[in-house]
Tab-separated table of C-alpha atoms and ligand atoms in Angstrom:
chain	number	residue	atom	x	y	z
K	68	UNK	CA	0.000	0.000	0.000
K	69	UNK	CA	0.880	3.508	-0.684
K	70	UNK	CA	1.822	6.012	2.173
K	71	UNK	CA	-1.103	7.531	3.319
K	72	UNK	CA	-1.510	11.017	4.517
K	73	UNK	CA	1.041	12.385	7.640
K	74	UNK	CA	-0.502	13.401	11.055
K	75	UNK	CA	-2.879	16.290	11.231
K	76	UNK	CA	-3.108	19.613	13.197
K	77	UNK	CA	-3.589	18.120	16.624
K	78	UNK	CA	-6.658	19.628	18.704
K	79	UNK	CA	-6.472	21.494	21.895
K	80	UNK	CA	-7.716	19.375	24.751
K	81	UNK	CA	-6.915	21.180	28.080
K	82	UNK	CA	-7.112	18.378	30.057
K	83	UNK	CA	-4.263	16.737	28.527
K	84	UNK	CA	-0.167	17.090	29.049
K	85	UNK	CA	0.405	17.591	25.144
K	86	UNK	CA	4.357	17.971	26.804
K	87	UNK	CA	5.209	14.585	28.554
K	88	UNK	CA	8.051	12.880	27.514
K	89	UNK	CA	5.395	9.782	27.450
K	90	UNK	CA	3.063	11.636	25.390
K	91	UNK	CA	5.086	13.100	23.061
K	92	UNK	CA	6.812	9.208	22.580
K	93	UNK	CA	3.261	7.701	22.417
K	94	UNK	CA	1.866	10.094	19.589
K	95	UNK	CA	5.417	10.377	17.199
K	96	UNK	CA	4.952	6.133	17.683
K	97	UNK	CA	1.542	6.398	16.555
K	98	UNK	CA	2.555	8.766	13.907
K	99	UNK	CA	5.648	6.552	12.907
K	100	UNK	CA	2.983	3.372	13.148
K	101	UNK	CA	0.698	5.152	9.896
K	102	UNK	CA	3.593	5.852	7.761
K	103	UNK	CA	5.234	2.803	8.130
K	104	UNK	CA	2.709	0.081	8.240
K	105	UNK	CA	2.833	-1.226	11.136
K	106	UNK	CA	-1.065	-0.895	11.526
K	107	UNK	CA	-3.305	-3.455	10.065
K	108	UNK	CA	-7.176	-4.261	10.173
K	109	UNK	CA	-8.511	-7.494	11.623
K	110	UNK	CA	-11.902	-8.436	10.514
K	111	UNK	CA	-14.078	-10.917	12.945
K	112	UNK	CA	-17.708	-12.178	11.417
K	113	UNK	CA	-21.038	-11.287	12.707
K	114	UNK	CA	-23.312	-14.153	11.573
K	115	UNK	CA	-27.008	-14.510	11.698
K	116	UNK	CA	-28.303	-16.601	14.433
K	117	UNK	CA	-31.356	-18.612	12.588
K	118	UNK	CA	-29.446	-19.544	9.352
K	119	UNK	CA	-25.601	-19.298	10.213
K	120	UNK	CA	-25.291	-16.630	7.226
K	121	UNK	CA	-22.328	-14.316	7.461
K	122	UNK	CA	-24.130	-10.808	7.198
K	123	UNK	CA	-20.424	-8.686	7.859
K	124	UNK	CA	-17.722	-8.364	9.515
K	125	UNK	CA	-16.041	-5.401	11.759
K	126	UNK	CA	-12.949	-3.878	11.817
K	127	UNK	CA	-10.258	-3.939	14.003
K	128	UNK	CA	-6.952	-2.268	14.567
K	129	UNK	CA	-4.093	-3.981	15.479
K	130	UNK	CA	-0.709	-2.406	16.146
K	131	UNK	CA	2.394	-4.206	15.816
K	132	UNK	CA	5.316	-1.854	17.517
K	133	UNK	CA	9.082	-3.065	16.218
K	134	UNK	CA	10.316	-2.863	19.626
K	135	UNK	CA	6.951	-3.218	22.485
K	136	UNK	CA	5.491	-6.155	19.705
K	137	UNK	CA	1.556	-6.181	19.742
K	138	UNK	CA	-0.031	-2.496	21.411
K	139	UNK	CA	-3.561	-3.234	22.222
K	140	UNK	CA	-6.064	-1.125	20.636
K	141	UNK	CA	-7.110	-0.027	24.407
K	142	UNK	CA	-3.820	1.184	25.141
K	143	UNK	CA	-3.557	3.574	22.162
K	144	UNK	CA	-7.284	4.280	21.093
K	145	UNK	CA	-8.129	6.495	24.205
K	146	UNK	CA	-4.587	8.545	23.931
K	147	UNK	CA	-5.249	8.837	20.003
K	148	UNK	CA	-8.673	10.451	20.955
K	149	UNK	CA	-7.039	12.720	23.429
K	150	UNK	CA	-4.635	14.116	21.107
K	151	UNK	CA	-6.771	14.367	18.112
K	152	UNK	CA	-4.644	11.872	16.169
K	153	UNK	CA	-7.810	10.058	15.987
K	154	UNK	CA	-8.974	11.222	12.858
K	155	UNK	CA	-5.876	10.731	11.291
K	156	UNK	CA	-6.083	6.924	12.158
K	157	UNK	CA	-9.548	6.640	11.505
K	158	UNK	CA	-9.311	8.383	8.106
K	159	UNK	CA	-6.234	5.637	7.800
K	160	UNK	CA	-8.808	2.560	8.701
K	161	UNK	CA	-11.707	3.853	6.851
K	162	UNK	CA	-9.153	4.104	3.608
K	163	UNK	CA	-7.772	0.523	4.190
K	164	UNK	CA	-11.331	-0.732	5.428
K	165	UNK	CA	-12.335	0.290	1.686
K	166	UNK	CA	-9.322	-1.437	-0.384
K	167	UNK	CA	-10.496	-4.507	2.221
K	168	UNK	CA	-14.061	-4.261	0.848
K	169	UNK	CA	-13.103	-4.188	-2.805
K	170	UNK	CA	-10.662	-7.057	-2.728
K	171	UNK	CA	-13.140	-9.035	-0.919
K	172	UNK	CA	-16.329	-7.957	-3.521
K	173	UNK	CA	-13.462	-9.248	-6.207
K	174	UNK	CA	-14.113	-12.348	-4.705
K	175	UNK	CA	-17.735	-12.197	-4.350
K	176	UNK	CA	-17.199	-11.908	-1.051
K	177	UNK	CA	-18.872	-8.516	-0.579
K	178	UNK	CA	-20.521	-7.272	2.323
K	179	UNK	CA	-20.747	-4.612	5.238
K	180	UNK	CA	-17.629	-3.947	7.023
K	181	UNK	CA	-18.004	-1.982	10.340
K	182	UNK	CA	-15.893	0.930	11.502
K	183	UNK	CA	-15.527	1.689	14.596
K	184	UNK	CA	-16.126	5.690	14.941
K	185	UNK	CA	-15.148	7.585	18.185
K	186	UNK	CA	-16.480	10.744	20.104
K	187	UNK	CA	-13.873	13.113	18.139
K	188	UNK	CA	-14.594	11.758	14.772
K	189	UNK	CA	-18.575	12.159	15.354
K	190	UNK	CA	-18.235	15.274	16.483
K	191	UNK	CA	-16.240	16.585	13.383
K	192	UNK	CA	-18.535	19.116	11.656
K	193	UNK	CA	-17.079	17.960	8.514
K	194	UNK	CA	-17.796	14.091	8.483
K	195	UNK	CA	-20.708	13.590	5.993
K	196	UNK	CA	-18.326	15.146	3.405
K	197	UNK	CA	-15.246	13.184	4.288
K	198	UNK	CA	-17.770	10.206	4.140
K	199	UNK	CA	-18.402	11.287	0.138
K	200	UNK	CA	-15.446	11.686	-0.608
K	201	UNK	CA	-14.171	8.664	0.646
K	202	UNK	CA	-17.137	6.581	-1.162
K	203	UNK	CA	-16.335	8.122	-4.226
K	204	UNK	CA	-12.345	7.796	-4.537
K	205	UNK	CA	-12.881	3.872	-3.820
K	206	UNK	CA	-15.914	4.102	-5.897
K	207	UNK	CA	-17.038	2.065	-3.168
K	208	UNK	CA	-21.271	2.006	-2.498
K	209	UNK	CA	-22.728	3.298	0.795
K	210	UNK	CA	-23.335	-0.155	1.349
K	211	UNK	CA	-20.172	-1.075	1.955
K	212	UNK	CA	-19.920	0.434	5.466
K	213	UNK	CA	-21.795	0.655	8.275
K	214	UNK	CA	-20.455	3.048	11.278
K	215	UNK	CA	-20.591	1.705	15.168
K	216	UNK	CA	-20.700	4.432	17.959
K	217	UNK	CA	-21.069	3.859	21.128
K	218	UNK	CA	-23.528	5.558	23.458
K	219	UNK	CA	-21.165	7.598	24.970
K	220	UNK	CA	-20.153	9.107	22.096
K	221	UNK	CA	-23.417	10.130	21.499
K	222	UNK	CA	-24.461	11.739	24.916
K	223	UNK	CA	-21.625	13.804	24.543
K	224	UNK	CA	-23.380	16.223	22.503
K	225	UNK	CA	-26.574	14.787	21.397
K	226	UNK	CA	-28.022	17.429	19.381
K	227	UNK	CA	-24.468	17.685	17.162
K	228	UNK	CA	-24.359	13.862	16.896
K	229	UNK	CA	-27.818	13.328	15.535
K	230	UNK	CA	-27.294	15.866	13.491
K	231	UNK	CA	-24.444	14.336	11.655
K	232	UNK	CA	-25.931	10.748	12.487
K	233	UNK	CA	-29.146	12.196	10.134
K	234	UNK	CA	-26.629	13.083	7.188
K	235	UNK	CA	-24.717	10.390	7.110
K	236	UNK	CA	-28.128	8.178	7.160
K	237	UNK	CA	-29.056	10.066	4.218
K	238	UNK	CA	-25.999	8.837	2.390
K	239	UNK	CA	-27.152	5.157	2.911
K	240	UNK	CA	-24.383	4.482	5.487
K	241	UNK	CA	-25.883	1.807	7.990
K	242	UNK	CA	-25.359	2.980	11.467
K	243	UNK	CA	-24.827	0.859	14.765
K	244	UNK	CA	-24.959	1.676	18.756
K	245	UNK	CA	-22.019	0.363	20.334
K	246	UNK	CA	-21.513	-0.999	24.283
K	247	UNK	CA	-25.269	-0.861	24.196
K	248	UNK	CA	-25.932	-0.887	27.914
K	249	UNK	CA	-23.029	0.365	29.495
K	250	UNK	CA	-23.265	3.938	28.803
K	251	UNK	CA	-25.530	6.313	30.282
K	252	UNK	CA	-27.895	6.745	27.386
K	253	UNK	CA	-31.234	7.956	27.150
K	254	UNK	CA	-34.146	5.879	25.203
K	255	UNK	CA	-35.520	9.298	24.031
K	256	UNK	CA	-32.512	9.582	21.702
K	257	UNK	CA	-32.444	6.348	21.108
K	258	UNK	CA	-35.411	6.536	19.403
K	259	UNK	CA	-35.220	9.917	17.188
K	260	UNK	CA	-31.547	8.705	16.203
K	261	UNK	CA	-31.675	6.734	12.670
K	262	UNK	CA	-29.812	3.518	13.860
K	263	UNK	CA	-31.051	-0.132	12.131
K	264	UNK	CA	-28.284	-1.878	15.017
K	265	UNK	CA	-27.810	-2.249	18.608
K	266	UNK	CA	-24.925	-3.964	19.527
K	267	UNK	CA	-25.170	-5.659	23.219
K	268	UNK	CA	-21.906	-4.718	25.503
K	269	UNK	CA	-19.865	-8.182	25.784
K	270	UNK	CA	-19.904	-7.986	29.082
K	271	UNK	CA	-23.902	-8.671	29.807
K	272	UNK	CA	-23.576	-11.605	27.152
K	273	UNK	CA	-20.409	-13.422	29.063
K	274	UNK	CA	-22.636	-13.066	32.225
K	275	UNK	CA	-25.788	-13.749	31.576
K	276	UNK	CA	-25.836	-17.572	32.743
K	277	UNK	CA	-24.421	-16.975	35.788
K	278	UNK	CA	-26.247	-13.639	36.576
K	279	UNK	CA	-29.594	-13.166	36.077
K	280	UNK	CA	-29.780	-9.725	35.981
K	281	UNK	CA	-27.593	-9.521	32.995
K	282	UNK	CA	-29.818	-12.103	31.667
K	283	UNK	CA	-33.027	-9.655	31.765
K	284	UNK	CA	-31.168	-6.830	30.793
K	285	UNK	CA	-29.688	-8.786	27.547
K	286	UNK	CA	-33.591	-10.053	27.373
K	287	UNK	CA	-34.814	-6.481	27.567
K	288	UNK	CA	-32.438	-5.392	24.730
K	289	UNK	CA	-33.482	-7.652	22.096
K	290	UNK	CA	-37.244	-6.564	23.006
K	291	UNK	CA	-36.609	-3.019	22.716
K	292	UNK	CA	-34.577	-3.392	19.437
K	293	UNK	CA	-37.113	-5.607	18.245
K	294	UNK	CA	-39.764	-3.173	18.942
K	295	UNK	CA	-38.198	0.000	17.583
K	296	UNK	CA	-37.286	-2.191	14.458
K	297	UNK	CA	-33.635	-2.454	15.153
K	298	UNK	CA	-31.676	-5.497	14.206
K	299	UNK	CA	-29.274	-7.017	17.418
K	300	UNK	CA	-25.689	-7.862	18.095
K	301	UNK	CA	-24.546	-10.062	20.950
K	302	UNK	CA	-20.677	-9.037	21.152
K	303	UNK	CA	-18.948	-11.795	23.061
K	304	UNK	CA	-20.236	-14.662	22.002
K	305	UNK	CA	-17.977	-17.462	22.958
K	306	UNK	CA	-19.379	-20.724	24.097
K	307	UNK	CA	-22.429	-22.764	22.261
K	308	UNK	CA	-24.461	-22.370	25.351
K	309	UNK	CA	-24.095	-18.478	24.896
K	310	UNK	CA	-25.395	-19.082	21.075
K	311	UNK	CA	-28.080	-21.393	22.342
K	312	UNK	CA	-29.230	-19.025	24.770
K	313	UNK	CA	-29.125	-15.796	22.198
K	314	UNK	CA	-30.682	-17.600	19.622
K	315	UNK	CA	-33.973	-18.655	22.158
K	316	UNK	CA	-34.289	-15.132	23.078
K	317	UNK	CA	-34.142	-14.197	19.039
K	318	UNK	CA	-31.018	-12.213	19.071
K	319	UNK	CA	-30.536	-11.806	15.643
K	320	UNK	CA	-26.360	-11.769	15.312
K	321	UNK	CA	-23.869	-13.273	17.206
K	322	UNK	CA	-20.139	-12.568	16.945
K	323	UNK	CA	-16.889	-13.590	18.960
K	324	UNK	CA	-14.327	-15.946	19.854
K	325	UNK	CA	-16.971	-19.127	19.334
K	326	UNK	CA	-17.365	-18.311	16.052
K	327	UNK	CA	-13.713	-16.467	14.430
K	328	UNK	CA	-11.517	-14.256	16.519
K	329	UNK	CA	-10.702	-11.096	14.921
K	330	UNK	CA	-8.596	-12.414	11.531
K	331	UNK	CA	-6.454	-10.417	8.852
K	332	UNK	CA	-8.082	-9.996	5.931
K	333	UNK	CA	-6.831	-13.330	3.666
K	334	UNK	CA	-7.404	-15.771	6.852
K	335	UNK	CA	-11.093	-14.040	7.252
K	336	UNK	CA	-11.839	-14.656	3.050
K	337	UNK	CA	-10.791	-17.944	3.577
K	338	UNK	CA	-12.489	-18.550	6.847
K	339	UNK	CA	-15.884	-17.375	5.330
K	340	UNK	CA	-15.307	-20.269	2.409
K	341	UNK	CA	-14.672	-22.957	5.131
K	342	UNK	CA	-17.921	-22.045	6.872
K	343	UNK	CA	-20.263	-21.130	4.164
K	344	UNK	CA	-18.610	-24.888	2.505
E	661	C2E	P1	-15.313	-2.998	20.581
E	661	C2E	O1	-15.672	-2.076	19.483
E	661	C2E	O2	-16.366	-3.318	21.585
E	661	C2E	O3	-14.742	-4.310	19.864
E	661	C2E	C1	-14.975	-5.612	20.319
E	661	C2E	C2	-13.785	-6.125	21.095
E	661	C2E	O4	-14.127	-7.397	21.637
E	661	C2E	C3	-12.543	-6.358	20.234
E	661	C2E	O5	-11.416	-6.096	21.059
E	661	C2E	C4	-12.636	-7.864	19.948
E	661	C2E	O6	-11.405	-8.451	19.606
E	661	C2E	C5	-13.159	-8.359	21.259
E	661	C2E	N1	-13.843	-9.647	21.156
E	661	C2E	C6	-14.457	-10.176	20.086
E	661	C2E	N2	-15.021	-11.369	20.378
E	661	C2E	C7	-14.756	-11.593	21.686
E	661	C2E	C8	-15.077	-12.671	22.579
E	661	C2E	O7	-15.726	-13.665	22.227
E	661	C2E	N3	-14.634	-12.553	23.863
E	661	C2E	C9	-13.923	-11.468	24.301
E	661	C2E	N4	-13.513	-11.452	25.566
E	661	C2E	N5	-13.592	-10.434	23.469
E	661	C2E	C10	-14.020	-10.499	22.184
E	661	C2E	P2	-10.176	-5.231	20.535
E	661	C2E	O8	-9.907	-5.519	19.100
E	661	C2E	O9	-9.100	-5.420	21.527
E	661	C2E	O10	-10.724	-3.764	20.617
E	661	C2E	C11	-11.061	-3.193	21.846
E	661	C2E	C12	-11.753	-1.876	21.642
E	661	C2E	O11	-10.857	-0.934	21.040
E	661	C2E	C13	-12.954	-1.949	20.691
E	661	C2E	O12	-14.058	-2.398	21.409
E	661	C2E	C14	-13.050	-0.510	20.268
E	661	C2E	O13	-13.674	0.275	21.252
E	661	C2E	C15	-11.593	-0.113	20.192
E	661	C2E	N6	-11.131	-0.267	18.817
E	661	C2E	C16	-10.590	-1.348	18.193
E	661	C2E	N7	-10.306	-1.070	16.913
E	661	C2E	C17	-10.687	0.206	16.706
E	661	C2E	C18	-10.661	1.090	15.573
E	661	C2E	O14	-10.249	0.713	14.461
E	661	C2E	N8	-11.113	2.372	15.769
E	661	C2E	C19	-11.611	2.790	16.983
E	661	C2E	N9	-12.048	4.051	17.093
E	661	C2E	N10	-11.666	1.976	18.055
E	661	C2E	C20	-11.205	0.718	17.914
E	662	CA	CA1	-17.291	-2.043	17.978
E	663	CA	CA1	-18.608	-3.299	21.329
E	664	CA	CA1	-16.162	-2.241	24.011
């Protein structure tokens, strides 16, 4: 792949020490990380309860430092979003989500692939038109992507994200809550915001046989979705008791560790073959 664009103007955020030595090794890492490839996308399936169908995958970031080896995404996500470099890597994913998309259409392998978005990228006045222009250099359809945020994201400034949420709807992009259940969200929003998927927090699936609480909150999630018309995702999904017990309460997708773990893109293409075989 080509190098891809350099770091951006990086935001003012008070509440951070732009000046630490840590800091300042963290983000030229991060920088360093984009230009030289040492950032790829892992894709894991979501697959449809009933039939077994893979409906899509999402995408993953995995970085591979020369020196510290594999950086987990939580360990660099959260400072990326602090310093702004976010939408530098994000731009970076959605660009290399797209080239993943058309090599897998090439083998009629096409279907969604889900971005993860975060607070800073929602919140960029400028999205929807990033979003064309994007679509249109791949020549890629809307279709091709569907967007996760998580309900954090959102409360943090409602009114701004469903605005941009309502554009980028327009556009055909499909749009997914994230971590449904662990933030603090509000089902008036949740309603007036043009989402067709709730994913359910991992957490509340991995505990739901041995807590029943979790199990009438992962209960009262499919309901709800159900009833506003929203398709569900059980994140977490690693034993076939877990699958048996999502697919009685009509949980409509299942993804994790039972079925794939997150794989790079040549491993998933050949992973969907052996399953669909
Ligand atoms: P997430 O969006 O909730 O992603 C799901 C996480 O659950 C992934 O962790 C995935 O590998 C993991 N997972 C999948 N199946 C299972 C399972 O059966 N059991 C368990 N225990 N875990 C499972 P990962 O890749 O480490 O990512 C962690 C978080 O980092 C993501 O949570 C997301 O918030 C963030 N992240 C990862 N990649 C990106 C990205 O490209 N952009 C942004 N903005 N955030 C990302
Ligand atoms: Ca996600
Ligand atoms: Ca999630
Ligand atoms: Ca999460």
């Amino acid at each position: 792949a080509a190098k891809r664009r350099g770091a951006g103007a990086l935001a003012y955020d008070p509440a951070f020490d732009s000046g630490s030595a840590r800091t300042i090794s963290l983000l030229s890492g991060l920088r360093h990380a984009v230009d030289h490839h040492e950032l790829r996308l892992v894709l894991q399936p979501k697959v449809a309860l009933h039939t077994g169908h893979v409906e899509g995958a999402e995408a993953l970031v995995r970085w591979q430092h020369p020196q510290r080896g594999p950086v987990p995404p939580m360990e660099f996500i959260p400072f990326a979003e602090q310093t702004g470099f976010i939408r530098t890597l994000t731009a970076w994913i959605l660009d290399e989500c797209l080239h993943t998309w058309r090599a897998l259409a090439s083998q009629g392998l096409a279907m969604p692939l889900s971005v993860n978005l975060s607070t800073r990228d929602l919140m960029d006045l400028e999205l929807p038109q990033k979003f064309e222009a994007l679509l249109q250099r791949h020549g890629a359809p809307s279709e091709a992507l569907c967007l996760e945020i998580t309900e954090s994201a959102i409360m943090d400034d409602p009114a701004r994200a469903q605005q941009t949420l309502e554009r980028l709807h327009e556009m055909g992009l499909r749009l997914a809550i994230d971590d449904f259940g662990t933030g603090y969200s509000s089902l008036a929003y949740l309603k007036r915001l043009p989402v067709q998927e709730l994913k359910i927090d991992k957490s509340f699936v991995m505990q739901m046989e041995r807590d029943s609480d979790d199990a009438k909150i992962v209960r009262s999630t499919v309901d709800l979705a159900h009833n506003l018309g929203l398709s569900v995702v059980a994140e977490g999904v690693e034993t076939p008791s877990h699958w048996r017990t999502l697919r009685g309460l009509d949980c409509d997708l299942a993804q994790g560790y039972l079925i794939a773990r997150p794989l790079p893109s040549d491993a998933f293409a050949a992973w969907v073959r052996r399953w669909t075989e």
